[in-house]
Tab-separated table of N, CA, C and O in Angstrom:
chain	number	residue	atom	x	y	z
A	1	GLU	N	-1.896	11.489	-3.911
A	1	GLU	CA	-1.419	12.549	-3.052
A	1	GLU	C	-0.794	11.931	-1.799
A	1	GLU	O	-1.334	10.996	-1.213
A	2	LEU	N	0.340	12.471	-1.397
A	2	LEU	CA	0.993	11.968	-0.188
A	2	LEU	C	0.125	12.220	1.030
A	2	LEU	O	-0.476	13.282	1.166
A	3	HIS	N	0.058	11.217	1.881
A	3	HIS	CA	-0.702	11.331	3.127
A	3	HIS	C	-0.046	10.429	4.169
A	3	HIS	O	0.843	9.652	3.851
A	4	ARG	N	-0.466	10.537	5.404
A	4	ARG	CA	0.055	9.672	6.474
A	4	ARG	C	-1.058	9.407	7.469
A	4	ARG	O	-2.044	10.128	7.529
A	5	HIS	N	-0.891	8.340	8.250
A	5	HIS	CA	-1.841	8.035	9.319
A	5	HIS	C	-1.121	7.316	10.436
A	5	HIS	O	0.061	6.986	10.309
A	6	ASN	N	-1.827	7.069	11.511
A	6	ASN	CA	-1.214	6.513	12.719
A	6	ASN	C	-1.347	5.002	12.823
A	6	ASN	O	-1.486	4.470	13.921
A	7	TYR	N	-1.315	4.317	11.702
A	7	TYR	CA	-1.365	2.858	11.719
A	7	TYR	C	-0.534	2.313	10.561
A	7	TYR	O	-0.316	2.987	9.555
A	8	ASP	N	-0.038	1.089	10.720
A	8	ASP	CA	0.709	0.417	9.659
A	8	ASP	C	-0.251	0.017	8.543
A	8	ASP	O	-1.442	-0.208	8.770
A	9	GLU	N	0.294	-0.087	7.344
A	9	GLU	CA	-0.508	-0.454	6.175
A	9	GLU	C	0.280	-1.433	5.317
A	9	GLU	O	1.500	-1.327	5.206
A	10	VAL	N	-0.416	-2.383	4.716
A	10	VAL	CA	0.172	-3.276	3.733
A	10	VAL	C	-0.655	-3.172	2.462
A	10	VAL	O	-1.879	-3.283	2.496
A	11	ASN	N	0.022	-2.918	1.343
A	11	ASN	CA	-0.640	-2.869	0.042
A	11	ASN	C	-0.353	-4.150	-0.713
A	11	ASN	O	0.782	-4.619	-0.737
A	12	LEU	N	-1.383	-4.718	-1.332
A	12	LEU	CA	-1.246	-5.880	-2.199
A	12	LEU	C	-1.596	-5.462	-3.616
A	12	LEU	O	-2.662	-4.866	-3.840
A	13	ILE	N	-0.727	-5.759	-4.559
A	13	ILE	CA	-0.959	-5.461	-5.963
A	13	ILE	C	-1.068	-6.807	-6.666
A	13	ILE	O	-0.086	-7.558	-6.760
A	14	LEU	N	-2.259	-7.134	-7.147
A	14	LEU	CA	-2.552	-8.476	-7.656
A	14	LEU	C	-3.186	-8.425	-9.042
A	14	LEU	O	-3.994	-7.533	-9.330
A	15	SER	N	-2.848	-9.381	-9.887
A	15	SER	CA	-3.480	-9.530	-11.199
A	15	SER	C	-3.415	-10.996	-11.602
A	15	SER	O	-2.651	-11.770	-11.013
A	16	GLU	N	-4.210	-11.351	-12.590
A	16	GLU	CA	-4.241	-12.754	-13.020
A	16	GLU	C	-2.918	-13.184	-13.649
A	16	GLU	O	-2.510	-14.321	-13.518
A	17	LYS	N	-2.266	-12.259	-14.354
A	17	LYS	CA	-0.994	-12.576	-15.001
A	17	LYS	C	0.117	-11.747	-14.367
A	17	LYS	O	-0.080	-10.581	-14.030
A	18	LYS	N	1.291	-12.327	-14.235
A	18	LYS	CA	2.432	-11.671	-13.610
A	18	LYS	C	2.811	-10.398	-14.368
A	18	LYS	O	2.921	-10.402	-15.595
A	19	GLY	N	3.007	-9.306	-13.621
A	19	GLY	CA	3.486	-8.063	-14.200
A	19	GLY	C	2.465	-7.226	-14.934
A	19	GLY	O	2.817	-6.195	-15.508
A	20	VAL	N	1.202	-7.632	-14.924
A	20	VAL	CA	0.179	-6.908	-15.678
A	20	VAL	C	-0.194	-5.586	-15.010
A	20	VAL	O	-0.371	-4.570	-15.677
A	21	LEU	N	-0.315	-5.576	-13.686
A	21	LEU	CA	-0.708	-4.374	-12.962
A	21	LEU	C	0.545	-3.675	-12.438
A	21	LEU	O	1.376	-4.284	-11.770
A	22	VAL	N	0.681	-2.379	-12.772
A	22	VAL	CA	1.875	-1.615	-12.390
A	22	VAL	C	1.445	-0.394	-11.590
A	22	VAL	O	0.561	0.361	-12.018
A	23	TYR	N	2.070	-0.213	-10.428
A	23	TYR	CA	1.772	0.909	-9.530
A	23	TYR	C	3.019	1.726	-9.260
A	23	TYR	O	4.134	1.193	-9.237
A	24	ARG	N	2.816	3.012	-9.043
A	24	ARG	CA	3.874	3.898	-8.552
A	24	ARG	C	3.619	4.092	-7.062
A	24	ARG	O	2.590	4.642	-6.666
A	25	ILE	N	4.530	3.618	-6.247
A	25	ILE	CA	4.415	3.735	-4.798
A	25	ILE	C	5.470	4.733	-4.316
A	25	ILE	O	6.651	4.591	-4.652
A	26	GLN	N	5.024	5.718	-3.561
A	26	GLN	CA	5.968	6.652	-2.965
A	26	GLN	C	5.856	6.562	-1.456
A	26	GLN	O	4.760	6.624	-0.897
A	27	ILE	N	7.013	6.408	-0.792
A	27	ILE	CA	7.095	6.408	0.672
A	27	ILE	C	8.142	7.453	1.033
A	27	ILE	O	9.325	7.279	0.705
A	28	GLU	N	7.681	8.536	1.652
A	28	GLU	CA	8.531	9.707	1.909
A	28	GLU	C	9.123	10.159	0.572
A	28	GLU	O	8.371	10.412	-0.347
A	29	ASP	N	10.447	10.226	0.432
A	29	ASP	CA	11.070	10.712	-0.805
A	29	ASP	C	11.481	9.600	-1.761
A	29	ASP	O	12.042	9.871	-2.817
A	30	GLU	N	11.194	8.354	-1.398
A	30	GLU	CA	11.555	7.206	-2.238
A	30	GLU	C	10.381	6.830	-3.141
A	30	GLU	O	9.237	6.747	-2.684
A	31	VAL	N	10.663	6.570	-4.425
A	31	VAL	CA	9.638	6.170	-5.388
A	31	VAL	C	9.978	4.775	-5.903
A	31	VAL	O	11.125	4.490	-6.253
A	32	TYR	N	8.952	3.903	-5.952
A	32	TYR	CA	9.108	2.531	-6.425
A	32	TYR	C	8.083	2.253	-7.511
A	32	TYR	O	6.922	2.621	-7.378
A	33	ILE	N	8.513	1.604	-8.569
A	33	ILE	CA	7.590	1.098	-9.590
A	33	ILE	C	7.408	-0.382	-9.284
A	33	ILE	O	8.379	-1.153	-9.305
A	34	VAL	N	6.176	-0.770	-8.968
A	34	VAL	CA	5.892	-2.106	-8.464
A	34	VAL	C	4.970	-2.838	-9.432
A	34	VAL	O	3.937	-2.300	-9.839
A	35	LYS	N	5.346	-4.070	-9.797
A	35	LYS	CA	4.547	-4.889	-10.716
A	35	LYS	C	3.949	-6.068	-9.964
A	35	LYS	O	4.584	-6.646	-9.087
A	36	SER	N	2.740	-6.441	-10.354
A	36	SER	CA	2.047	-7.563	-9.724
A	36	SER	C	2.759	-8.879	-10.021
A	36	SER	O	3.368	-9.011	-11.087
A	37	PRO	N	2.716	-9.819	-9.097
A	37	PRO	CA	2.172	-9.712	-7.745
A	37	PRO	C	3.202	-9.081	-6.808
A	37	PRO	O	4.399	-9.341	-6.924
A	38	ALA	N	2.732	-8.248	-5.902
A	38	ALA	CA	3.646	-7.578	-4.988
A	38	ALA	C	2.925	-7.205	-3.698
A	38	ALA	O	1.696	-7.089	-3.669
A	39	SER	N	3.712	-7.014	-2.655
A	39	SER	CA	3.187	-6.472	-1.405
A	39	SER	C	4.136	-5.371	-0.942
A	39	SER	O	5.348	-5.446	-1.177
A	40	VAL	N	3.574	-4.354	-0.314
A	40	VAL	CA	4.356	-3.209	0.150
A	40	VAL	C	3.948	-2.929	1.592
A	40	VAL	O	2.759	-2.752	1.882
A	41	TYR	N	4.924	-2.874	2.490
A	41	TYR	CA	4.675	-2.546	3.885
A	41	TYR	C	4.980	-1.063	4.099
A	41	TYR	O	6.058	-0.587	3.722
A	42	ILE	N	4.032	-0.348	4.706
A	42	ILE	CA	4.199	1.075	4.979
A	42	ILE	C	4.032	1.291	6.482
A	42	ILE	O	2.923	1.175	7.012
A	43	PRO	N	5.121	1.587	7.180
A	43	PRO	CA	5.018	1.833	8.625
A	43	PRO	C	4.196	3.081	8.929
A	43	PRO	O	4.156	4.019	8.126
A	44	LYS	N	3.573	3.096	10.090
A	44	LYS	CA	2.751	4.238	10.482
A	44	LYS	C	3.581	5.517	10.493
A	44	LYS	O	4.784	5.500	10.706
A	45	ARG	N	2.877	6.617	10.227
A	45	ARG	CA	3.394	7.984	10.242
A	45	ARG	C	4.308	8.347	9.078
A	45	ARG	O	4.810	9.458	9.022
A	46	LEU	N	4.561	7.428	8.136
A	46	LEU	CA	5.344	7.788	6.960
A	46	LEU	C	4.410	8.301	5.864
A	46	LEU	O	3.365	7.706	5.597
A	47	ARG	N	4.802	9.404	5.232
A	47	ARG	CA	4.015	9.923	4.110
A	47	ARG	C	4.130	8.937	2.947
A	47	ARG	O	5.218	8.440	2.643
A	48	HIS	N	2.996	8.673	2.298
A	48	HIS	CA	2.994	7.705	1.205
A	48	HIS	C	1.850	7.977	0.233
A	48	HIS	O	0.893	8.677	0.559
A	49	SER	N	1.983	7.391	-0.959
A	49	SER	CA	0.911	7.428	-1.959
A	49	SER	C	1.044	6.206	-2.850
A	49	SER	O	2.115	5.597	-2.949
A	50	ALA	N	-0.056	5.845	-3.509
A	50	ALA	CA	-0.074	4.718	-4.444
A	50	ALA	C	-0.943	5.111	-5.630
A	50	ALA	O	-2.102	5.504	-5.457
A	51	ASN	N	-0.370	5.023	-6.825
A	51	ASN	CA	-1.093	5.415	-8.036
A	51	ASN	C	-0.865	4.387	-9.133
A	51	ASN	O	0.283	4.002	-9.400
A	52	VAL	N	-1.947	3.987	-9.781
A	52	VAL	CA	-1.838	3.013	-10.862
A	52	VAL	C	-1.175	3.672	-12.076
A	52	VAL	O	-1.467	4.811	-12.419
A	53	ILE	N	-0.251	2.930	-12.687
A	53	ILE	CA	0.392	3.383	-13.920
A	53	ILE	C	-0.287	2.720	-15.106
A	53	ILE	O	-0.629	3.373	-16.079
A	54	SER	N	-0.473	1.395	-15.013
A	54	SER	CA	-1.098	0.678	-16.120
A	54	SER	C	-1.589	-0.685	-15.650
A	54	SER	O	-1.192	-1.188	-14.608
A	55	GLY	N	-2.448	-1.261	-16.464
A	55	GLY	CA	-2.897	-2.619	-16.237
A	55	GLY	C	-4.215	-2.732	-15.512
A	55	GLY	O	-4.855	-1.746	-15.156
A	56	GLU	N	-4.602	-3.988	-15.317
A	56	GLU	CA	-5.835	-4.323	-14.626
A	56	GLU	C	-5.534	-5.326	-13.529
A	56	GLU	O	-4.640	-6.143	-13.657
A	57	GLY	N	-6.304	-5.241	-12.458
A	57	GLY	CA	-6.124	-6.159	-11.354
A	57	GLY	C	-6.756	-5.605	-10.103
A	57	GLY	O	-7.703	-4.824	-10.177
A	58	ILE	N	-6.199	-5.988	-8.978
A	58	ILE	CA	-6.770	-5.605	-7.686
A	58	ILE	C	-5.686	-4.948	-6.834
A	58	ILE	O	-4.565	-5.454	-6.732
A	59	PHE	N	-6.049	-3.831	-6.217
A	59	PHE	CA	-5.190	-3.159	-5.241
A	59	PHE	C	-5.895	-3.244	-3.894
A	59	PHE	O	-7.038	-2.818	-3.763
A	60	VAL	N	-5.219	-3.836	-2.908
A	60	VAL	CA	-5.800	-3.994	-1.570
A	60	VAL	C	-4.929	-3.213	-0.592
A	60	VAL	O	-3.705	-3.357	-0.594
A	61	ALA	N	-5.571	-2.391	0.236
A	61	ALA	CA	-4.865	-1.678	1.298
A	61	ALA	C	-5.370	-2.212	2.631
A	61	ALA	O	-6.505	-1.962	3.018
A	62	ASP	N	-4.532	-2.992	3.300
A	62	ASP	CA	-4.861	-3.524	4.631
A	62	ASP	C	-4.287	-2.580	5.674
A	62	ASP	O	-3.108	-2.228	5.608
A	63	ILE	N	-5.121	-2.192	6.628
A	63	ILE	CA	-4.658	-1.329	7.701
A	63	ILE	C	-4.704	-2.089	9.018
A	63	ILE	O	-5.536	-2.967	9.209
A	64	PHE	N	-3.791	-1.754	9.893
A	64	PHE	CA	-3.663	-2.460	11.163
A	64	PHE	C	-3.836	-1.466	12.291
A	64	PHE	O	-2.915	-0.746	12.662
A	65	VAL	N	-5.060	-1.421	12.809
A	65	VAL	CA	-5.412	-0.467	13.844
A	65	VAL	C	-5.465	-1.202	15.188
A	65	VAL	O	-5.991	-2.288	15.300
A	66	SER	N	-4.912	-0.579	16.199
A	66	SER	CA	-4.900	-1.162	17.535
A	66	SER	C	-5.913	-0.428	18.408
A	66	SER	O	-6.098	0.775	18.268
A	67	PRO	N	-6.602	-1.045	19.289
A	67	PRO	CA	-6.545	-2.466	19.586
A	67	PRO	C	-7.424	-3.276	18.627
A	67	PRO	O	-8.465	-2.817	18.186
A	68	TYR	N	-6.983	-4.477	18.341
A	68	TYR	CA	-7.757	-5.387	17.519
A	68	TYR	C	-8.807	-6.067	18.379
A	68	TYR	O	-8.506	-6.536	19.468
A	69	VAL	N	-10.029	-6.099	17.885
A	69	VAL	CA	-11.122	-6.749	18.616
A	69	VAL	C	-11.699	-7.833	17.723
A	69	VAL	O	-12.134	-7.570	16.611
A	70	ALA	N	-11.686	-9.064	18.201
A	70	ALA	CA	-12.243	-10.186	17.445
A	70	ALA	C	-13.710	-10.370	17.803
A	70	ALA	O	-14.103	-10.207	18.960
A	71	PHE	N	-14.514	-10.693	16.805
A	71	PHE	CA	-15.924	-10.943	17.009
A	71	PHE	C	-16.188	-12.411	16.772
A	71	PHE	O	-15.664	-13.008	15.855
A	72	LYS	N	-17.059	-12.992	17.614
A	72	LYS	CA	-17.406	-14.406	17.463
A	72	LYS	C	-18.703	-14.547	16.713
A	72	LYS	O	-19.544	-13.741	16.724
């Protein structure tokens, strides 16, 4: 389902073999079919969704929230 938030996001689509994991990525009205290995940058406030089409692997969604606080 399309959603948005107030922070940037990077999606990583990873699998042991090239092209095994396939995702449908939508950003606003644009649709992309993405095969592993891949990364997708989604700027804040853009409507987006990510749905697996086929395969096995790992989907990572990294979010970048400000302010960043480092812990020692």
